[in-house]
PDB file of C-alpha atoms in Angstrom:
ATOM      1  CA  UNK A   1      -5.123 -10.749  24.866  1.00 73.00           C
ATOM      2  CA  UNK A   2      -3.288  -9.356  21.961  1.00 86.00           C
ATOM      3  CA  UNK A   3      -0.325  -6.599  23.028  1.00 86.00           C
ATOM      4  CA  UNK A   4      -2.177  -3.588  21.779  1.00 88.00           C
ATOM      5  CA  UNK A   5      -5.706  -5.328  23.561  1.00 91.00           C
ATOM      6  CA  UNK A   6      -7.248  -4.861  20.579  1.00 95.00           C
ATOM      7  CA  UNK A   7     -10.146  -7.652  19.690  1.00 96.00           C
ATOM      8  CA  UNK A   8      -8.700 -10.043  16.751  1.00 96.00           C
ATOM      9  CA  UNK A   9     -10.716  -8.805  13.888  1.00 97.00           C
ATOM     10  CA  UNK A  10      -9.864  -5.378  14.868  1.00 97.00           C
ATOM     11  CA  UNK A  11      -7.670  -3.094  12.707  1.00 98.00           C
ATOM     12  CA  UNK A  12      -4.966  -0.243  14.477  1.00 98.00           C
ATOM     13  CA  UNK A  13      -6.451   3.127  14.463  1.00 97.00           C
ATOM     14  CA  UNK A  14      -6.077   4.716  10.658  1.00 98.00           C
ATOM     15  CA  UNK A  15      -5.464   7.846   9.154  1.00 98.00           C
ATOM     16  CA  UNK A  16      -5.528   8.984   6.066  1.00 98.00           C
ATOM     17  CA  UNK A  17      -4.244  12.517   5.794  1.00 98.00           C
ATOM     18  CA  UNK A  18      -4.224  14.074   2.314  1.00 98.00           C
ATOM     19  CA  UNK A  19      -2.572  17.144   0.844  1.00 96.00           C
ATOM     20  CA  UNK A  20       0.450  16.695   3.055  1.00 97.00           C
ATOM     21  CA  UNK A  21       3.340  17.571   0.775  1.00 96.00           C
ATOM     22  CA  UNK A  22       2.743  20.957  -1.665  1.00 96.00           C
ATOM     23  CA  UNK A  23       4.483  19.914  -4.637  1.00 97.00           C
ATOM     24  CA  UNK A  24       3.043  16.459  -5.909  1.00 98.00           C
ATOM     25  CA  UNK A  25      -0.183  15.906  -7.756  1.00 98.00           C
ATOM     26  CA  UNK A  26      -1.492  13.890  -4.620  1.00 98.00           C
ATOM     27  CA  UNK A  27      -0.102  12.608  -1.415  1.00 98.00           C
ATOM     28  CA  UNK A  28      -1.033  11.288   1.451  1.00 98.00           C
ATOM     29  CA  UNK A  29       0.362  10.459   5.203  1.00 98.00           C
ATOM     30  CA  UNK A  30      -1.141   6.857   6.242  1.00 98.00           C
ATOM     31  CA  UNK A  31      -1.150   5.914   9.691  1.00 98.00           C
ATOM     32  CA  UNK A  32      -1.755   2.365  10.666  1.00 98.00           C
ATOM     33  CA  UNK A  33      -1.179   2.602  14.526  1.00 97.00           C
ATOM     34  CA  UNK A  34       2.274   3.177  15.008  1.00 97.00           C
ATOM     35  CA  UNK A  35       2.926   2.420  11.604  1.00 98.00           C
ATOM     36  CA  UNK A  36       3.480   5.632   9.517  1.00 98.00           C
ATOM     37  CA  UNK A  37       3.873   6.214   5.944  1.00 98.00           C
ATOM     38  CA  UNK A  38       4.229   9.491   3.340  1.00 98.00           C
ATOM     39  CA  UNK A  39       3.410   8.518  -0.410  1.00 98.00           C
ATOM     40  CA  UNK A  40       3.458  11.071  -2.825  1.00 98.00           C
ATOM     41  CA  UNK A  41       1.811  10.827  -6.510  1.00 98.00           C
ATOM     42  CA  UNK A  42       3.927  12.369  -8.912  1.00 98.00           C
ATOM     43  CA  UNK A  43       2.626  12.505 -12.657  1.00 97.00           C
ATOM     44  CA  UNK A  44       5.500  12.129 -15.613  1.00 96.00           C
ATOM     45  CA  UNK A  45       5.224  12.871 -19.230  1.00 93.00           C
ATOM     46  CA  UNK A  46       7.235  10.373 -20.143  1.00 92.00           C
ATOM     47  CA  UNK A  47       7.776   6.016 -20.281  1.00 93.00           C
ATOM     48  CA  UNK A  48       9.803   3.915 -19.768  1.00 91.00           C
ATOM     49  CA  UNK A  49      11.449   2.985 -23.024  1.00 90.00           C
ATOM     50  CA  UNK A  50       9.682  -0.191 -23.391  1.00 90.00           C
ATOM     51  CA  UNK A  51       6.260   1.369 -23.055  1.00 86.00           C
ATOM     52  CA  UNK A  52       6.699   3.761 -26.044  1.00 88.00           C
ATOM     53  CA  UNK A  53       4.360   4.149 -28.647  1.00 88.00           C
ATOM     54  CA  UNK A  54       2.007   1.353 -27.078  1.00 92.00           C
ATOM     55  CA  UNK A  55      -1.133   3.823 -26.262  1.00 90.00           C
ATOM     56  CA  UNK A  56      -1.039   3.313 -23.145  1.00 94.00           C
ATOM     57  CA  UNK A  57       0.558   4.980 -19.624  1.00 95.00           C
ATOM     58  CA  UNK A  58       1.764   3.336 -16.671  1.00 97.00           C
ATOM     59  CA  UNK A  59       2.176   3.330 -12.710  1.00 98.00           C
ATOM     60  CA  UNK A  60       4.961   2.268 -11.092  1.00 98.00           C
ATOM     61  CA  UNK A  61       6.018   2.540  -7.659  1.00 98.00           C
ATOM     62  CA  UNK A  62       9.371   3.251  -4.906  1.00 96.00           C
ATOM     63  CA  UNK A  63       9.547   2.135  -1.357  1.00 96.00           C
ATOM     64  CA  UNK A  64      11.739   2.902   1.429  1.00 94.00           C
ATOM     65  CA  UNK A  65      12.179   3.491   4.787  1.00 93.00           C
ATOM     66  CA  UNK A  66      14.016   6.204   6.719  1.00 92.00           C
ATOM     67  CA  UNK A  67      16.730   5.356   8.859  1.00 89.00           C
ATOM     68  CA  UNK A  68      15.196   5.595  12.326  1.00 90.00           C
ATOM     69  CA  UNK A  69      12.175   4.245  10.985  1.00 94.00           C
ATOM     70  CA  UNK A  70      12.817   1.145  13.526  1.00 89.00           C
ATOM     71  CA  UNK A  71      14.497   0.181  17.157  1.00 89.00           C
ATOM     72  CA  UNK A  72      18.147   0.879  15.613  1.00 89.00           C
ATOM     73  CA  UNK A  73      19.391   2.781  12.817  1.00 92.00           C
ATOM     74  CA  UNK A  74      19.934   1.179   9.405  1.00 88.00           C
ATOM     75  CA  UNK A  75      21.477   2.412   6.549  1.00 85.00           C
ATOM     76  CA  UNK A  76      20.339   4.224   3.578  1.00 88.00           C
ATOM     77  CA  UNK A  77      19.806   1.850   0.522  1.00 85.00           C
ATOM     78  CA  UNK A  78      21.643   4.694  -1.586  1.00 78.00           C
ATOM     79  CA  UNK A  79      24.566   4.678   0.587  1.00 77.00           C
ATOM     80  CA  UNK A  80      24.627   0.880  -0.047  1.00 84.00           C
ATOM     81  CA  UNK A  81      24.476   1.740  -3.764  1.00 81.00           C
ATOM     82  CA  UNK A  82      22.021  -1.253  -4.174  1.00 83.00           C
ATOM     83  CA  UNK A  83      18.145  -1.647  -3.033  1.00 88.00           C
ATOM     84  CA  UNK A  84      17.540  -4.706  -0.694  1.00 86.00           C
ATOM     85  CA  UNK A  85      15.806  -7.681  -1.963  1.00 89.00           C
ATOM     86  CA  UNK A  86      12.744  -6.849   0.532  1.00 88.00           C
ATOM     87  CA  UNK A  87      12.466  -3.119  -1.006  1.00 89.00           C
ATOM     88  CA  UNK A  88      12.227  -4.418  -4.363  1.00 93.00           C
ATOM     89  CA  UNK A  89       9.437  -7.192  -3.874  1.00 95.00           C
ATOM     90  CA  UNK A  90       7.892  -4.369  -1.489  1.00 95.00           C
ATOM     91  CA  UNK A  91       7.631  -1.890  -4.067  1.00 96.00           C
ATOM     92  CA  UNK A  92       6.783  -4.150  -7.222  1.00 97.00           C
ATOM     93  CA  UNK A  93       3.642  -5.498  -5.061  1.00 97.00           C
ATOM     94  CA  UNK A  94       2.804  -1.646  -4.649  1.00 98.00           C
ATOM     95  CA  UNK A  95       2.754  -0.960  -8.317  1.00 98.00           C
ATOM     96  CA  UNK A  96       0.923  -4.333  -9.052  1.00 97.00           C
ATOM     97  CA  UNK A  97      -1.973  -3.667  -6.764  1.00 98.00           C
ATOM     98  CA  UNK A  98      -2.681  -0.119  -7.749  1.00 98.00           C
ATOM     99  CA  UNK A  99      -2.491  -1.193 -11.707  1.00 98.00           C
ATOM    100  CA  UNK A 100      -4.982  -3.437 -10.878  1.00 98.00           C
ATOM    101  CA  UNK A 101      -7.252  -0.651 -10.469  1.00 98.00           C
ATOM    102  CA  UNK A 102      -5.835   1.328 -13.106  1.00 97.00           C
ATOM    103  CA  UNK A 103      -7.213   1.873 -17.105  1.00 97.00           C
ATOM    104  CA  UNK A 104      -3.128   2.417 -18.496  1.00 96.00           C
ATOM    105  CA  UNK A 105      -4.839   3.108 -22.064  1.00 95.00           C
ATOM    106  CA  UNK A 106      -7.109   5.572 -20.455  1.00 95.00           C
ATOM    107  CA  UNK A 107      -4.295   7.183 -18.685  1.00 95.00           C
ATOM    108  CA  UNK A 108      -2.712   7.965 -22.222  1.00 93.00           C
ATOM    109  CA  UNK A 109       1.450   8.317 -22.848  1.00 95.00           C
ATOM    110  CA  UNK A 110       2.262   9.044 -19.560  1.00 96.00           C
ATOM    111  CA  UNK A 111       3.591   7.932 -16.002  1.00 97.00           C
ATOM    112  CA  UNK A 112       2.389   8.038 -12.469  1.00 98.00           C
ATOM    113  CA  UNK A 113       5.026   7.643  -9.795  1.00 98.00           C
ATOM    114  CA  UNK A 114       4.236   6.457  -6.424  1.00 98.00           C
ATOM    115  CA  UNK A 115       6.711   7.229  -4.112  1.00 98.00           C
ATOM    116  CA  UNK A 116       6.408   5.093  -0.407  1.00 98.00           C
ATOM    117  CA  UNK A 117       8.613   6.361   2.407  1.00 97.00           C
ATOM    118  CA  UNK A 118       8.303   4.698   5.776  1.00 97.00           C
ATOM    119  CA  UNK A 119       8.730   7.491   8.916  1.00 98.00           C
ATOM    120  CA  UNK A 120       7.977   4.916  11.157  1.00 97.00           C
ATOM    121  CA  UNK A 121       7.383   0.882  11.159  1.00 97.00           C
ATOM    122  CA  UNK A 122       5.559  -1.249  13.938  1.00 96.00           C
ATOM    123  CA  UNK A 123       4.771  -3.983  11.173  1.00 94.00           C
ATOM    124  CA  UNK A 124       2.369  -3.552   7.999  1.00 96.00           C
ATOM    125  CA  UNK A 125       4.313  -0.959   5.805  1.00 97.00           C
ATOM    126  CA  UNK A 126       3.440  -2.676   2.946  1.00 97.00           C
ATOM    127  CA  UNK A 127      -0.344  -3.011   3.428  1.00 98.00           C
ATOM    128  CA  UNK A 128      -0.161   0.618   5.128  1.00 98.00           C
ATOM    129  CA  UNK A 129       1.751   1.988   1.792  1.00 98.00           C
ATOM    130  CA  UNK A 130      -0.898   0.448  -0.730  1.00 98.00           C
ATOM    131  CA  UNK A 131      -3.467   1.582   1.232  1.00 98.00           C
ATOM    132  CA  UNK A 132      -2.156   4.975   1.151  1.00 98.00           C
ATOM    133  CA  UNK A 133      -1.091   4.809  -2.020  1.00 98.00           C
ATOM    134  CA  UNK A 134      -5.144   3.969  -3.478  1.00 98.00           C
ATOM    135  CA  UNK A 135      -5.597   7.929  -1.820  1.00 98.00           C
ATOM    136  CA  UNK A 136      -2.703   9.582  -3.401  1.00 98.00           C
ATOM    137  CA  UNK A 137      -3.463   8.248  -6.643  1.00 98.00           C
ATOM    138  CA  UNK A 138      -7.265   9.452  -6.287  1.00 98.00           C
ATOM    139  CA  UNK A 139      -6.161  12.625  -5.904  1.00 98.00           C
ATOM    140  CA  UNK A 140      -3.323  12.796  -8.916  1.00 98.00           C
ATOM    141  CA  UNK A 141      -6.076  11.170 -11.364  1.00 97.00           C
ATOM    142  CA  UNK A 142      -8.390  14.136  -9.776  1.00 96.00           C
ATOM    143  CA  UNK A 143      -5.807  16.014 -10.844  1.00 97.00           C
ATOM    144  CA  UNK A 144      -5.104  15.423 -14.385  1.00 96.00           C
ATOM    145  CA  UNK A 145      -8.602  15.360 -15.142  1.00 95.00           C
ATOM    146  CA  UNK A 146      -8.935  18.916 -13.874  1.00 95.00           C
ATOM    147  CA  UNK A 147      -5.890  20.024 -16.180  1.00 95.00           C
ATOM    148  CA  UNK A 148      -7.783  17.519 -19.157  1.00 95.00           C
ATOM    149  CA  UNK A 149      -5.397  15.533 -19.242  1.00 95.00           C
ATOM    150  CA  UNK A 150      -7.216  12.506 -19.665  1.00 92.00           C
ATOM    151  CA  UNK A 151     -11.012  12.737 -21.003  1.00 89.00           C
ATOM    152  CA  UNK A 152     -12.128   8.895 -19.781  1.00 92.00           C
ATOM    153  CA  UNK A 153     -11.960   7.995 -16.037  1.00 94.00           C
ATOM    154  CA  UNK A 154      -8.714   6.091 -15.680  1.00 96.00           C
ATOM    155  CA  UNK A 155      -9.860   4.579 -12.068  1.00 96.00           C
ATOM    156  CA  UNK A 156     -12.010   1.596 -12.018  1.00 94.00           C
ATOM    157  CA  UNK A 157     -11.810   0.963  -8.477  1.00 97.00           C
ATOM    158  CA  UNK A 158     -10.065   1.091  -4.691  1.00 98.00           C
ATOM    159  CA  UNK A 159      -7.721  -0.757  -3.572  1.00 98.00           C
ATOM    160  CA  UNK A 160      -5.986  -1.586   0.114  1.00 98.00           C
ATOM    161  CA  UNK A 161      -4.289  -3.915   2.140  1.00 98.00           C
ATOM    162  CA  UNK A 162      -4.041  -5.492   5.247  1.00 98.00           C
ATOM    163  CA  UNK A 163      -1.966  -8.309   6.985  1.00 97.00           C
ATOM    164  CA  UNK A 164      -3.292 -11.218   9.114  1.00 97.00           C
ATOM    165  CA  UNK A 165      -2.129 -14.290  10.935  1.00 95.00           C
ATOM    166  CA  UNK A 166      -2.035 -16.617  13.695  1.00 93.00           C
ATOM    167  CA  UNK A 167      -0.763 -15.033  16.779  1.00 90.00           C
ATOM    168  CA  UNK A 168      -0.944 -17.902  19.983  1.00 89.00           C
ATOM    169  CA  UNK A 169      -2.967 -19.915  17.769  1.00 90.00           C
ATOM    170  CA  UNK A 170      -5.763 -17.058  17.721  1.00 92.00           C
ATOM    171  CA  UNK A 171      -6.267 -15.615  14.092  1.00 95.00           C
ATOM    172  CA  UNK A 172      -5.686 -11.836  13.986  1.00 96.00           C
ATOM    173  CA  UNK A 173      -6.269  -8.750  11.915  1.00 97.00           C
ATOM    174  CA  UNK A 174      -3.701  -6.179  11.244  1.00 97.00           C
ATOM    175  CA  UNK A 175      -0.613  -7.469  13.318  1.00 96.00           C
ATOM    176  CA  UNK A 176       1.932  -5.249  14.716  1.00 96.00           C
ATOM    177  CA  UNK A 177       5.466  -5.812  14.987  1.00 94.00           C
ATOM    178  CA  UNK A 178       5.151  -7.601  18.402  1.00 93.00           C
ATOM    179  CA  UNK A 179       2.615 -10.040  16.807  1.00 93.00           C
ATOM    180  CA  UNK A 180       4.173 -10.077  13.410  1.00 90.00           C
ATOM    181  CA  UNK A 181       7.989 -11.459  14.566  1.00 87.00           C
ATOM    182  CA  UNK A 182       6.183 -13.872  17.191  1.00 86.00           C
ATOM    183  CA  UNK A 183       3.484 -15.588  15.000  1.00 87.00           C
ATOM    184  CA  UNK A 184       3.070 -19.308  13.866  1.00 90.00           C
ATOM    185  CA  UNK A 185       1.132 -17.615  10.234  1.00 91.00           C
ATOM    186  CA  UNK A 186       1.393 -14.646   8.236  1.00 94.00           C
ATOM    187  CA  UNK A 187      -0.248 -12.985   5.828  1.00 96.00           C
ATOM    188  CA  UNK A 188      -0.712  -9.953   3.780  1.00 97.00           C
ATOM    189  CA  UNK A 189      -3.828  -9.619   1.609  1.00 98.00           C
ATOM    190  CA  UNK A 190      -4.184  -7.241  -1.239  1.00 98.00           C
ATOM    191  CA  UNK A 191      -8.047  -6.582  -2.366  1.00 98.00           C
ATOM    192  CA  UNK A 192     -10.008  -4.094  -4.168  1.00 98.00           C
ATOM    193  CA  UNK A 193     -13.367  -2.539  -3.363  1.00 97.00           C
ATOM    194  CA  UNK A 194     -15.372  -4.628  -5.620  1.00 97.00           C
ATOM    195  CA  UNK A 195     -13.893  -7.610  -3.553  1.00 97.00           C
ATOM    196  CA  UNK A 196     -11.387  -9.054  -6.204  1.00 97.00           C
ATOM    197  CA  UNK A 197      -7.860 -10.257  -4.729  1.00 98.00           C
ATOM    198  CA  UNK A 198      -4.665  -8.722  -6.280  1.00 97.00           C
ATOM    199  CA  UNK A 199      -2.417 -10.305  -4.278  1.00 96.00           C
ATOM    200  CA  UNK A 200      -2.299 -13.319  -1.353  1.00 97.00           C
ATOM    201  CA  UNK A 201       1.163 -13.644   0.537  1.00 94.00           C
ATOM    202  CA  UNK A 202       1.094 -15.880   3.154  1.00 94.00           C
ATOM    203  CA  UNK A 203       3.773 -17.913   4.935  1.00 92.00           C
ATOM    204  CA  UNK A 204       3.836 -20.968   7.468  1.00 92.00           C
ATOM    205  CA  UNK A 205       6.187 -19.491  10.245  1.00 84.00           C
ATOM    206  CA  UNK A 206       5.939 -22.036  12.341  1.00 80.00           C
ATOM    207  CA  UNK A 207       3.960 -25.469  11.543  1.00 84.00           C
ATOM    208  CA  UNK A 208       2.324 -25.428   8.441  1.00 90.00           C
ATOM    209  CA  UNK A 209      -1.288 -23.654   8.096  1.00 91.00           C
ATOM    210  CA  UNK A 210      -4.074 -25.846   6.576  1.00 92.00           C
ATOM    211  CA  UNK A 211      -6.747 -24.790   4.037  1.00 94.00           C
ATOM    212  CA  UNK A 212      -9.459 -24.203   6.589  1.00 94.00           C
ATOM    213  CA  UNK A 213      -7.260 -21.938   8.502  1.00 93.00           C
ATOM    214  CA  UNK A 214      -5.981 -19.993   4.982  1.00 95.00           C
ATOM    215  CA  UNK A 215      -9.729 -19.389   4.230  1.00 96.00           C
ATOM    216  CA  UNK A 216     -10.423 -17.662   7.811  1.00 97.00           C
ATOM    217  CA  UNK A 217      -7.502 -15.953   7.652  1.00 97.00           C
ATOM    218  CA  UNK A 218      -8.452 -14.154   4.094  1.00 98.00           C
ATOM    219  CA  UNK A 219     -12.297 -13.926   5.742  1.00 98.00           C
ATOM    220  CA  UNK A 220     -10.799 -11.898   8.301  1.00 98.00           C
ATOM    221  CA  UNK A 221      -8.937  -9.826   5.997  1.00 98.00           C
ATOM    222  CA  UNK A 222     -11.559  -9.338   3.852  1.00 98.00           C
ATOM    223  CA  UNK A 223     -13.520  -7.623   6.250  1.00 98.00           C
ATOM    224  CA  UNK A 224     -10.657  -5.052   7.318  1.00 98.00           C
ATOM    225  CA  UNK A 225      -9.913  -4.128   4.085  1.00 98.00           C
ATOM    226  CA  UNK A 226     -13.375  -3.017   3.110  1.00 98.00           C
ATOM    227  CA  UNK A 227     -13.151  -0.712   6.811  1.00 98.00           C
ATOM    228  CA  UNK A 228      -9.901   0.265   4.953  1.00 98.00           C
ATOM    229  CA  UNK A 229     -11.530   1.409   1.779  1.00 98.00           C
ATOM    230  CA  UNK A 230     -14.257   2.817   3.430  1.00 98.00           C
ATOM    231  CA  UNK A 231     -11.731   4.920   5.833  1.00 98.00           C
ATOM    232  CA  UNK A 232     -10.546   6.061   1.935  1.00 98.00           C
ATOM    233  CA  UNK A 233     -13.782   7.424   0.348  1.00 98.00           C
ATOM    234  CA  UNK A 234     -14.578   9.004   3.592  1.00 97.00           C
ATOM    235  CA  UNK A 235     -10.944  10.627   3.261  1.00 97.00           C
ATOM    236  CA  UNK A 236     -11.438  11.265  -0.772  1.00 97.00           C
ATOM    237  CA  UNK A 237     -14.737  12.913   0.455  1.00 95.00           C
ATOM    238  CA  UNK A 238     -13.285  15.681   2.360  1.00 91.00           C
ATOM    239  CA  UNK A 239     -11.856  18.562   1.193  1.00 79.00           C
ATOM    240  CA  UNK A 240      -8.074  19.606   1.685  1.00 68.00           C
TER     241      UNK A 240
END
């Protein structure tokens, strides 16, 4: 029996909360169980330098939890005066995944910043902040199109993730904290709604997982992460 008795191809409860913050062009509160995230959408008329001229925009992303996010209180990355290692793969795997699903030329000369904070982590923020992020960005595109801002749909697709793994030699969906610094596998799966992979992260904790055991483990995320992008249209479909 799993800590949180949930069955093993069953995802955390999930929320999707939009509209949360005034200011930004979208935003969104995601809650993956215990596991609670704010990302905002913020829309910039401007590149970075390297980008100019090109014909095309760009989305980018920032991650980064608070300081009580966890058990004990850890320090603010700015007070540090450098990002960790961990925030910086975090938040280059957010950007990746939602350009995945992005048309940049479509977007024109301009920038979409997605900005992650975790409020509160019980294992997943990553999966929790790209799924999040897929709603925020919904609603900033909605956005410029309303102020026409861009004349050709810049979204192709969804996108979301989840992590899995092999908790007591039982594969699992969507592991919490207690599952996720115990098991012998784990793995975080990025995937959009047509069913293409962005992303596949997964590490032998333990002894080292074979091939059959990789391929049920992305079966069983495959599954949750089309409940996940369902739980986002039926968000997108609400008003706020």
């Amino acid at each position: 029996m799993r800590p949180s008795r949930r069955a093993p191809d069953e995802l955390r409860a999930v929320s999707l909360e939009r509209g949360v913050v005034k200011y930004p062009e979208g935003s969104c509160m995601v809650k993956f169980g215990d596991t609670h995230v704010l990302v905002t959408a913020t829309l910039e008329e401007r590149l970075p330098p390297w980008l100019k001229g090109q014909g095309r925009g760009w989305v980018t992303a920032e991650y980064g939890m608070l300081p009580r996010a966890t058990h004990t209180r850890s320090a603010r990355e700015a007070a540090r005066g450098k990002q960790t290692g961990r925030t910086q793969e975090i938040q280059r795997l957010i950007g990746r995944s939602l350009r995945a699903i992005v048309d940049l030329k479509a977007l024109g000369e301009r920038t979409l910043r997605i900005d992650c904070d975790v409020i509160q982590a019980d294992g997943g923020t990553r999966c929790a902040s790209i799924t999040g992020a897929c709603v925020a960005l919904h609603d900033a595109i909605s956005w410029c199109r309303a102020e026409g801002l861009v004349l050709v749909e810049p979204l192709a697709d969804f996108v979301a993730a989840v992590s899995v793994g092999v908790v007591d030699g039982v594969p699992a969906l969507d592991l919490d904290y207690a599952e996720d610094s115990a098991c012998d596998t784990d793995m975080n799966v990025v995937m959009t709604g047509s069913g293409g992979f962005v992303e596949i992260q997964g590490t032998a904790e333990g002894s080292p997982f074979t091939r059959g055991e990789m391929e049920t483990l992305v079966s069983l995320a495959e599954g949750g992460i089309r409940e996940l992008i369902a739980a986002q249209k039926r968000a997108l479909a609400q008003e706020t």
